[in-house]
Tab-separated table of C-alpha atoms and ligand atoms in Angstrom:
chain	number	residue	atom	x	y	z
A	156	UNK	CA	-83.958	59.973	53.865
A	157	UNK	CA	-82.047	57.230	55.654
A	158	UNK	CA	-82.890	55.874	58.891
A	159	UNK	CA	-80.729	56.187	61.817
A	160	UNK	CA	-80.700	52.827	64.106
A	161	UNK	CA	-78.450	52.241	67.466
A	162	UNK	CA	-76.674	49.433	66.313
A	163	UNK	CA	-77.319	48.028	70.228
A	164	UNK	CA	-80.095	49.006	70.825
A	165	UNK	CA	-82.355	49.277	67.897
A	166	UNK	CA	-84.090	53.181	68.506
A	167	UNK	CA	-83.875	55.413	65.351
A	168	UNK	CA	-82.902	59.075	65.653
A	169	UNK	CA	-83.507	61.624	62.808
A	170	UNK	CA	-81.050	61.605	60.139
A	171	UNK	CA	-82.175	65.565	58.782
A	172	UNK	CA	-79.657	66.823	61.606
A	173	UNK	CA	-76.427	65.878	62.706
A	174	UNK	CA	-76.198	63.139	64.617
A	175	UNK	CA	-73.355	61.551	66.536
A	176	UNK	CA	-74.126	58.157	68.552
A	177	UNK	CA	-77.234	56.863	70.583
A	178	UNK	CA	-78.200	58.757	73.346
A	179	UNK	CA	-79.229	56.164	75.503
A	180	UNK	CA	-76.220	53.972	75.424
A	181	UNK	CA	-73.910	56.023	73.676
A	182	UNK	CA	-73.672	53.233	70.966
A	183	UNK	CA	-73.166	53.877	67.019
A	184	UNK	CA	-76.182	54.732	65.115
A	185	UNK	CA	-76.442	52.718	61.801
A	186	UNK	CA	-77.557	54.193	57.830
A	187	UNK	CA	-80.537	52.237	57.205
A	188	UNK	CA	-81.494	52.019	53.616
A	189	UNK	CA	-84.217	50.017	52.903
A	190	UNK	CA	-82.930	48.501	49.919
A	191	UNK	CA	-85.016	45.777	48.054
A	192	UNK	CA	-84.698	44.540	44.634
A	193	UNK	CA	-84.932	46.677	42.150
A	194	UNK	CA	-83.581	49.663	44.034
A	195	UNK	CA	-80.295	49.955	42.380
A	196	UNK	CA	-79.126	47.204	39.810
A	197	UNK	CA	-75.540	45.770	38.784
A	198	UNK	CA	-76.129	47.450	35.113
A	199	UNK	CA	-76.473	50.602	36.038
A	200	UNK	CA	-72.444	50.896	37.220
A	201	UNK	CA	-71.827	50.804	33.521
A	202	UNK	CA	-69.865	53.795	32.495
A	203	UNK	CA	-70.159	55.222	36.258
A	204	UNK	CA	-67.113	57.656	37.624
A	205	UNK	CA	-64.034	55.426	39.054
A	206	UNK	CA	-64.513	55.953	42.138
A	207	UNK	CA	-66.435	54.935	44.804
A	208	UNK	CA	-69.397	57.106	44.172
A	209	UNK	CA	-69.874	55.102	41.367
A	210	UNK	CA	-72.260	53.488	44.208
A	211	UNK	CA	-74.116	56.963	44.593
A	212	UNK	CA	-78.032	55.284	45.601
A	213	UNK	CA	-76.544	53.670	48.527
A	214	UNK	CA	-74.226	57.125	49.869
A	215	UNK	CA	-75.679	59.873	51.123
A	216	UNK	CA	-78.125	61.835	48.839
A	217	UNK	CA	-75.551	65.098	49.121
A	218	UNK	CA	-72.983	66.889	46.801
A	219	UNK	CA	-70.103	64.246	47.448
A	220	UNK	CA	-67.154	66.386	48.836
A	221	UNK	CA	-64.605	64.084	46.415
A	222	UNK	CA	-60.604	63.662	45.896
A	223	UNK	CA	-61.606	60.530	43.231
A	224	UNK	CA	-61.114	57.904	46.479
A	225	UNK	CA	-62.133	53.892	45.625
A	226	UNK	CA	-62.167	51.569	42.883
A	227	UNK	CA	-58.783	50.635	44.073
A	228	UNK	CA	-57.244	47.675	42.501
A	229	UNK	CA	-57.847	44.502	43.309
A	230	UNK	CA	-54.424	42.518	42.542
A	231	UNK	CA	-53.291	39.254	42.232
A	232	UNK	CA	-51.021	38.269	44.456
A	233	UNK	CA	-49.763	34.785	43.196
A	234	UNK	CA	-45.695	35.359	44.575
A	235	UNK	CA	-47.869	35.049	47.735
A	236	UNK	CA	-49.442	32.425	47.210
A	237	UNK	CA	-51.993	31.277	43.796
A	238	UNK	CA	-55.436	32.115	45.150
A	239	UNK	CA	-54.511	35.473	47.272
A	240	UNK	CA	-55.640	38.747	46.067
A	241	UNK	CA	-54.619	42.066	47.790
A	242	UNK	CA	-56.459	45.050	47.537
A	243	UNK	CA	-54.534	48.119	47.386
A	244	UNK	CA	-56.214	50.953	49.396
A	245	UNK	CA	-52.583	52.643	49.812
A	246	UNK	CA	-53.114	54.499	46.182
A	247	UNK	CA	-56.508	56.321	47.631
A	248	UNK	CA	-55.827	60.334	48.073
A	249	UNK	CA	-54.339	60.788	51.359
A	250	UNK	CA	-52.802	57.127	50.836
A	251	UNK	CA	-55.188	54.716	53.301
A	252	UNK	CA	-58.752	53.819	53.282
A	253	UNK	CA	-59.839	56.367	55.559
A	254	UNK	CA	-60.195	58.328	52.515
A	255	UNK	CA	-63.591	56.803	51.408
A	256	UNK	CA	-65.228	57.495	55.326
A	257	UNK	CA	-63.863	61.353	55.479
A	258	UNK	CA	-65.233	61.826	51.986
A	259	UNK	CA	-69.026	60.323	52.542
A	260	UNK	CA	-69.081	62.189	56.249
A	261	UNK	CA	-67.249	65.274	55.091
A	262	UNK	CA	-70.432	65.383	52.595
A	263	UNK	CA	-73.018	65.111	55.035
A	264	UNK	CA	-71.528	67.124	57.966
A	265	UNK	CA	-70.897	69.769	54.942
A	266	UNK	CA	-74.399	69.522	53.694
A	267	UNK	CA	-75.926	69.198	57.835
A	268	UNK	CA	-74.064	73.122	58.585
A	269	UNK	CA	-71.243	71.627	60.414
A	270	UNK	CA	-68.332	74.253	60.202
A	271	UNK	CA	-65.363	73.236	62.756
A	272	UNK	CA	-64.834	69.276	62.297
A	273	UNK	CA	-62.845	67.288	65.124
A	274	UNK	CA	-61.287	63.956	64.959
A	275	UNK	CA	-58.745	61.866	67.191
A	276	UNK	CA	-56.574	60.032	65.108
A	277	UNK	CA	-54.008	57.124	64.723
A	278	UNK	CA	-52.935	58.923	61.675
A	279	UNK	CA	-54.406	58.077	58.889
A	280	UNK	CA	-57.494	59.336	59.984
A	281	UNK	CA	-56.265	62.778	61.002
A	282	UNK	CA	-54.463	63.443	57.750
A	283	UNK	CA	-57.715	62.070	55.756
A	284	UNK	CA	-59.901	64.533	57.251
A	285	UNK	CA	-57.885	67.617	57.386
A	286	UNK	CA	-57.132	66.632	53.294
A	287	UNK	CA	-61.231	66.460	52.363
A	288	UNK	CA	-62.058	69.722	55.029
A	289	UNK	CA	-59.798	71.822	52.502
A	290	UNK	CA	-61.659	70.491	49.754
A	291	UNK	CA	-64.665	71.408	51.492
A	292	UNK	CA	-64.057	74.708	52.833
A	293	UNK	CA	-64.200	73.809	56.603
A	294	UNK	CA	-62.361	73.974	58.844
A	295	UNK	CA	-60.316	70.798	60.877
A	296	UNK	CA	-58.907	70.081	64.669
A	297	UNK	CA	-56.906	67.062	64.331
A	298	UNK	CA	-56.153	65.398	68.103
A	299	UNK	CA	-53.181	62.592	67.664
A	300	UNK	CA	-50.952	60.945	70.098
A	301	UNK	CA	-47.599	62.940	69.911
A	302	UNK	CA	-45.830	59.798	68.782
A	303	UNK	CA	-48.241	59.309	65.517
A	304	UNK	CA	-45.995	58.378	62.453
A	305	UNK	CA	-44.154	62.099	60.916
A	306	UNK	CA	-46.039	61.922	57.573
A	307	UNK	CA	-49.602	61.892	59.206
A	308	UNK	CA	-48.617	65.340	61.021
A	309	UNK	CA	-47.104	66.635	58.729
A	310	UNK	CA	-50.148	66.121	55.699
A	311	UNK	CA	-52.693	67.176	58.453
A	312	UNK	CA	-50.868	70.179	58.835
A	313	UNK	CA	-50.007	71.121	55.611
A	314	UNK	CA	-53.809	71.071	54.366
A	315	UNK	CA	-54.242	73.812	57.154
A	316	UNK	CA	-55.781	71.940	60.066
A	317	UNK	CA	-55.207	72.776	63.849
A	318	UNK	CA	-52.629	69.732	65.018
A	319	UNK	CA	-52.904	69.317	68.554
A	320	UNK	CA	-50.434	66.300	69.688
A	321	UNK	CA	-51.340	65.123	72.829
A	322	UNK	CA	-49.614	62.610	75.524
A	323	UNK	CA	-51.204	59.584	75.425
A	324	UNK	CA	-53.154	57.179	72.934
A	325	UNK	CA	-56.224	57.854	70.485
A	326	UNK	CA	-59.097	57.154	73.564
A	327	UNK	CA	-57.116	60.055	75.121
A	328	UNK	CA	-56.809	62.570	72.252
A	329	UNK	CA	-61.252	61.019	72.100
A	330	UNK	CA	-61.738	62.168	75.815
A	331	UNK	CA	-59.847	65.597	74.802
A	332	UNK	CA	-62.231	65.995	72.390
A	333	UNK	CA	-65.236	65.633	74.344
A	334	UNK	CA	-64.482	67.673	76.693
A	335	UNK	CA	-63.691	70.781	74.911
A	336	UNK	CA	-66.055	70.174	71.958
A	337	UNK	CA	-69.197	71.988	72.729
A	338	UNK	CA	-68.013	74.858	73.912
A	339	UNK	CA	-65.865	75.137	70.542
A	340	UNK	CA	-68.322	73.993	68.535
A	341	UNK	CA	-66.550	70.837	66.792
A	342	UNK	CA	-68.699	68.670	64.864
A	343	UNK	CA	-67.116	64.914	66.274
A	344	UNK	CA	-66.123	62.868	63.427
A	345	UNK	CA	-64.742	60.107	65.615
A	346	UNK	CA	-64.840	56.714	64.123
A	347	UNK	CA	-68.243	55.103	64.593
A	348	UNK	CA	-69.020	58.222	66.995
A	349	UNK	CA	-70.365	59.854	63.439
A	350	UNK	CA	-72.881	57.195	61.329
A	351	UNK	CA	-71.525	57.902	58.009
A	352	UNK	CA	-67.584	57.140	57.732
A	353	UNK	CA	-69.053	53.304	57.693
A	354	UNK	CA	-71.169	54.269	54.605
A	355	UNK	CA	-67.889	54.937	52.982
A	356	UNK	CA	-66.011	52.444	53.845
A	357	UNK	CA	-68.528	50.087	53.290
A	358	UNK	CA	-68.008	50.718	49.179
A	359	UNK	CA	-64.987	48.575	49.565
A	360	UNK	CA	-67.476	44.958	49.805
A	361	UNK	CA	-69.130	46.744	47.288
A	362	UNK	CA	-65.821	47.345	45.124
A	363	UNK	CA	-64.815	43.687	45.576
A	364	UNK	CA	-68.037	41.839	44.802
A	365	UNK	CA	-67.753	44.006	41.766
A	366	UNK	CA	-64.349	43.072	40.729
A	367	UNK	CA	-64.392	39.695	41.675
A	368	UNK	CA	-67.610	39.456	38.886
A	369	UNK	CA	-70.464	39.387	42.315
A	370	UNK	CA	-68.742	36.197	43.740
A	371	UNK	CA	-67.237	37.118	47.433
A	372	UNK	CA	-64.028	35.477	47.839
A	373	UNK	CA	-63.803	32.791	50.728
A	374	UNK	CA	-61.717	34.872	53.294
A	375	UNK	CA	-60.853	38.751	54.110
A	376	UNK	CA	-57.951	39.448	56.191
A	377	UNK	CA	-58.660	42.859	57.515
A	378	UNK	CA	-56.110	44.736	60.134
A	379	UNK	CA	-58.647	46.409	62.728
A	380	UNK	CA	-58.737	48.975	65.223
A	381	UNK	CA	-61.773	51.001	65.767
A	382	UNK	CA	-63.416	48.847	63.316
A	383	UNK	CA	-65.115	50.788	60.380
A	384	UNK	CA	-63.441	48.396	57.455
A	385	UNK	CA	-65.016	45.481	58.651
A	386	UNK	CA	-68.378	47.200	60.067
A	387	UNK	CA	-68.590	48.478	56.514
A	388	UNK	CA	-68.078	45.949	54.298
A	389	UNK	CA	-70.611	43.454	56.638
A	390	UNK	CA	-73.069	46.180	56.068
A	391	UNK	CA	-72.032	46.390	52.083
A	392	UNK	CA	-72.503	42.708	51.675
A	393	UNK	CA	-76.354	42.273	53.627
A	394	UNK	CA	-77.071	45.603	51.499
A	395	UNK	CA	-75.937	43.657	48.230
A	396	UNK	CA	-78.242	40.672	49.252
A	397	UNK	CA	-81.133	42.982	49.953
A	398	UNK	CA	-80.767	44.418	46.234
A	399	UNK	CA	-80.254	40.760	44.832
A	400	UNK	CA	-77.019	41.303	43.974
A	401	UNK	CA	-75.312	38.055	45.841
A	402	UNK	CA	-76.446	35.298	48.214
A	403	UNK	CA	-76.546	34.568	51.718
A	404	UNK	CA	-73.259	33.116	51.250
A	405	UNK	CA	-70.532	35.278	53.122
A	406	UNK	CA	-66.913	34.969	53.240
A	407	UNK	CA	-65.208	34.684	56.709
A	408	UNK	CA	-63.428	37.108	58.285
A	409	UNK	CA	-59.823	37.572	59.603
A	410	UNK	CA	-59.869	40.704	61.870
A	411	UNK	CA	-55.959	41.258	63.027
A	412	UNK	CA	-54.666	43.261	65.746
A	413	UNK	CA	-51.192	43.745	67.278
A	414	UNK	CA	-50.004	41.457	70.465
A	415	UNK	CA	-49.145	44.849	72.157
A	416	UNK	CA	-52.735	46.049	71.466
A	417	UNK	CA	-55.390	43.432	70.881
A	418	UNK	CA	-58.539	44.238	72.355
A	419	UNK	CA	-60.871	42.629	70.152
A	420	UNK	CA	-58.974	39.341	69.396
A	421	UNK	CA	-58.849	39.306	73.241
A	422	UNK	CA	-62.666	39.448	73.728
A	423	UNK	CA	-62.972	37.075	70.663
A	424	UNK	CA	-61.035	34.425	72.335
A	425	UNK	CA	-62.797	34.984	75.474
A	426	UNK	CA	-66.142	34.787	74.181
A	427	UNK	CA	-67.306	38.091	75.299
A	428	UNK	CA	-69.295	40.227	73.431
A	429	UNK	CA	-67.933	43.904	74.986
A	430	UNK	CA	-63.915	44.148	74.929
A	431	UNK	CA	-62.180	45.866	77.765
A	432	UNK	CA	-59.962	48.790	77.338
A	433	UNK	CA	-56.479	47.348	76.897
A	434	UNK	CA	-53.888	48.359	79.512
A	435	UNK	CA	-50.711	49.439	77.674
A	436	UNK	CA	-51.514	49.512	74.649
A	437	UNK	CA	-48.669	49.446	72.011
A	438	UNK	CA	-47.563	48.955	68.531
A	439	UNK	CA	-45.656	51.100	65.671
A	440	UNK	CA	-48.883	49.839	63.688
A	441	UNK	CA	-50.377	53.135	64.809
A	442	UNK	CA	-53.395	52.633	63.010
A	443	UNK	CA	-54.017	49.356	65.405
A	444	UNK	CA	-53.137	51.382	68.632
A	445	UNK	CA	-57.111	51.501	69.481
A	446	UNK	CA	-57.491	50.426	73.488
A	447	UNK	CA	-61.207	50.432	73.089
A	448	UNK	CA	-63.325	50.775	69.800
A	449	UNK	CA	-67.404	51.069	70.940
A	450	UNK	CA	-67.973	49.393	67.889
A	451	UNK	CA	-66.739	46.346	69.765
A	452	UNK	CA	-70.240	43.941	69.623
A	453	UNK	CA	-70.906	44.777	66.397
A	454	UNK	CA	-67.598	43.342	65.327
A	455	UNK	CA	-67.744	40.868	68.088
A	456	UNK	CA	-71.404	39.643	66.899
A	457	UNK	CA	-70.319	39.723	63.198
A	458	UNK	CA	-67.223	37.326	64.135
A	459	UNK	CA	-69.578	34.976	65.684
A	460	UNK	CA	-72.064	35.178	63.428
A	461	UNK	CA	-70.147	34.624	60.042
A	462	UNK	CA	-67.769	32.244	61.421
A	463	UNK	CA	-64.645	34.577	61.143
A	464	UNK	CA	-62.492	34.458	63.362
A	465	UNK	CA	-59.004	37.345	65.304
A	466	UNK	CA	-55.809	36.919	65.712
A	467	UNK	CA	-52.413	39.161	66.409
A	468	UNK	CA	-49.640	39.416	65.187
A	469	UNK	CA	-46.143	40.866	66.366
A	470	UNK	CA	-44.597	44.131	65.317
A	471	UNK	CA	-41.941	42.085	63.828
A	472	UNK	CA	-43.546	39.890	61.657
A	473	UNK	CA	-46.142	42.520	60.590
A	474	UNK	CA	-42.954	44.472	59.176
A	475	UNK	CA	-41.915	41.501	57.850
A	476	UNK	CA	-45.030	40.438	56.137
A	477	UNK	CA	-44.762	44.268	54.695
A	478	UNK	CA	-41.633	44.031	53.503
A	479	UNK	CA	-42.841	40.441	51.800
A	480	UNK	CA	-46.111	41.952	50.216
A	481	UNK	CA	-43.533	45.150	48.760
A	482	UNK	CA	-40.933	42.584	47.248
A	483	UNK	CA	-43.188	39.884	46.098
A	484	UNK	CA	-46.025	41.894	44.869
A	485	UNK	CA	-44.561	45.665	44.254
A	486	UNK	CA	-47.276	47.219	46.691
A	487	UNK	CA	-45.580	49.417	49.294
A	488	UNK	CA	-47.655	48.299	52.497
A	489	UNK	CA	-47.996	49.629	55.480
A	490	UNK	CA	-47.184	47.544	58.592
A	491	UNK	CA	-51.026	47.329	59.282
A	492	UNK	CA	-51.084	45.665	55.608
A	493	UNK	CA	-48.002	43.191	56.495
A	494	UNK	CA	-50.052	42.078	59.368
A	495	UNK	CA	-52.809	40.607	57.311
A	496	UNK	CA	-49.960	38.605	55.711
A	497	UNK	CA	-48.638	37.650	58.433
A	498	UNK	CA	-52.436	36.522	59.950
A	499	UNK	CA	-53.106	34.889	56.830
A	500	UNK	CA	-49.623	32.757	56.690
A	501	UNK	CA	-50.492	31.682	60.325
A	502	UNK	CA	-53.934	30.514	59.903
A	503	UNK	CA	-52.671	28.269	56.539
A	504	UNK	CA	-50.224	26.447	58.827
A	505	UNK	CA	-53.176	26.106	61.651
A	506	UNK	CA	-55.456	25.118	58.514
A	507	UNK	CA	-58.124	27.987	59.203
A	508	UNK	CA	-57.437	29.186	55.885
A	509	UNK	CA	-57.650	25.978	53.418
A	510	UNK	CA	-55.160	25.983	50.410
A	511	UNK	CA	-58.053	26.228	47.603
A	512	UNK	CA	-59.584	29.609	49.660
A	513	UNK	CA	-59.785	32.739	47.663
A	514	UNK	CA	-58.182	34.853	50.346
A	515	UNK	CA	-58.185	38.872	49.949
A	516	UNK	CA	-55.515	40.665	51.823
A	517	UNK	CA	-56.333	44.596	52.899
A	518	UNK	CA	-53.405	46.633	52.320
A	519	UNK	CA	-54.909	49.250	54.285
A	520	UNK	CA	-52.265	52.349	53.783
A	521	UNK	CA	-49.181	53.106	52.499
A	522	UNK	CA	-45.321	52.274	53.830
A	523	UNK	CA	-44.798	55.760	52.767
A	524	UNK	CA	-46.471	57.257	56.128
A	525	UNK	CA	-44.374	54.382	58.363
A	526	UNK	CA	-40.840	55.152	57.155
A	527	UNK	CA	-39.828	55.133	61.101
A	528	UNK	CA	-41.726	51.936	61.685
A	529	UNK	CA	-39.795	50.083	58.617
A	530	UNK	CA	-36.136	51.606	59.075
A	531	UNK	CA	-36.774	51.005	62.966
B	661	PLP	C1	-53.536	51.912	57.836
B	661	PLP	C2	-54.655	51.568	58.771
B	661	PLP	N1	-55.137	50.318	58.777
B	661	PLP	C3	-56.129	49.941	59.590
B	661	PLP	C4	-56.712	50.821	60.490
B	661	PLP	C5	-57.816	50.352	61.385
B	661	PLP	O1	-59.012	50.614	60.795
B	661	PLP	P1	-60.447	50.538	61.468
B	661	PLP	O2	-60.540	51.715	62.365
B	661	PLP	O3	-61.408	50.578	60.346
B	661	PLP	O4	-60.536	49.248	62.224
B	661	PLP	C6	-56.254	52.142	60.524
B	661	PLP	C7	-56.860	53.118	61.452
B	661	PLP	O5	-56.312	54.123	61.808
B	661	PLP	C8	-55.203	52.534	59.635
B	661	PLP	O6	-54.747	53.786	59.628
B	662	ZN	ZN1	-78.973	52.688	71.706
């Protein structure tokens, strides 16, 4: 059994019950493994399912509640540029990444007794766990703003969860939520509100160490809102050292964020370590439309700590670093995937990103779910 630790504050809780975040501060509770060498090695992935649960001793000891999400390719991206990968996460089920953290906390809130699961959403999200309830048998209330991109309603809906659209951004559709969860009896799976959506996201630094032969490229670029991806794959990586799988040696990280909504790049530049809600927040990257993500320090720390650095990006050159990645590299990206093209094209010129880096793009969903965002 794992321990649960507030990521701020450092108390445990008991991880044999459901758990959502630290009582004291309200802060997200962290999976602690305990991993040493030994534990799990590189071998034993030989011949393991294609899919992230190929990485079963670090996920949750539970019947995996699985649509075959992970292992997604790792391409080459040299019409970009010659040393820039990007990693497809679009061709997960449900088409985005959120697909690995619904399927690792759909497993444990399955195997905990949760029956009624709630989540606000940018989209992806909402879609993701509606999608991996059905496969579960439980039951999904899916809060998004009412302006959340047609294909995200629509999935959620048509794998039978409750929709409810609501007037405002995802912090509202959050506070909706909390108000009206206990006497319904929703299990919150809000991002970073529930411990073990990281643990599933996390499998993508596991995924590329693997496929880049356990040498971590020089830079991610990683589009962020609430902040999961990159919570998970900092986690992934100081797990993989534990093991003695890879060095100390981390790569640097790019988290992007739209000008109209840019909380964390904000706090970045101004050297704080808690990010402010940002006032009208706004961009047709709805998976970026975050105000306030209480995962901020950990982010914020990580930044600092590994010499990464944030950045935005306009909703007009995020579509048009899409619309590069789709005709120079056949991936259909979401804007939130053009962005990190866009970030990473910036920070060459500026000289951040040196011309010999390995640089890994995260095409985090699929244009498919953005068709108004891209015709716009
Ligand atoms: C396509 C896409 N990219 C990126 C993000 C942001 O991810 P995170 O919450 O891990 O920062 C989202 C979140 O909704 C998304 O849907
Ligand atoms: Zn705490």
């Amino acid at each position: 059994m794992p321990t649960l630790t507030c990521f701020l504050c450092g108390k445990s809780q008991p991880a044999d019950r459901l758990q959502t975040v630290c009582p004291d501060d309200g802060r997200p509770l962290r999976v602690d493994l305990d991993l040493k060498p030994g534990d799990f090695n590189k071998e034993d992935l030989k011949g393991r399912v294609p899919s992230m649960w190929r990485y079963q001793e670090v996920l949750p000891q539970v019947e995996p509640v699985s649509l075959g999400e992970g292992l997604t390719p790792l391409h080459k991206a040299e019409r970009l540029h010659p040393n820039w990968l990007v990693k497809d996460e679009a061709v997960n089920p449900t088409a985005s990444f959120k697909a690995r953290g619904m399927s690792t906390a759909v497993s444990i809130a399955k195997h905990l007794g949760a029956q009624k699961l709630a989540v606000p959403s940018a989209g992806n999200a909402g879609g993701a766990l509606a999608a991996y309830a059905a496969k579960a048998g439980l039951e999904a209330f899916v809060f998004m703003p009412q302006d959340t991109p047609r294909a995200c309603i629509v999935e959620a809906q048509m794998h039978g969860a409750q929709v409810f659209l609501i007037d405002g951004l995802i912090n509202d559709c959050a506070a909706e939520i909390g108000r009206r969860k206990e006497q319904e009896g929703w299990f919150d799976m809000s991002t970073l509100k529930e411990p073990y959506r990281v643990e599933g996201k996390k499998t993508m630094g596991y995924e590329l160490a693997e496929q880049l032969d356990w040498q971590l490229p020089d830079v991610i670029v990683y589009p962020t809102g609430g902040g999961t991806g990159l919570v998970g794959m900092a986690k992934a990586f100081d797990e993989m050292e534990a093991l003695g799988w890879i060095g100390s040696k981390r790569p640097r990280f790019v988290s992007v964020q739209a000008e109209g909504c840019a909380p964390i790049a904000t706090a970045f530049l101004n050297g704080e370590r808690f990010a402010e809600l940002f006032p009208n927040a706004h961009t047709s990257a709805s998976g970026l439309r975050v105000p306030k993500a209480i995962g901020d320090f950990i982010m914020l720390d990580m930044l600092r700590a590994q010499h990464g650095t944030a950045v935005t990006v306009t909703d007009e050159e995020m579509v048009a670093g899409a619309k590069e990645i789709a005709r120079k590299t056949g991936i259909f990206a979401a804007p939130e995937g053009g962005a990190t093209l866009a970030a990473a094209q910036h920070l060459l010129k500026t000289g951040w990103i040196k011309e010999e880096d390995q640089v890994v793009l995260f095409n985090t969903g699929s244009g498919v779910k953005y068709l108004e965002a891209l015709t716009a």
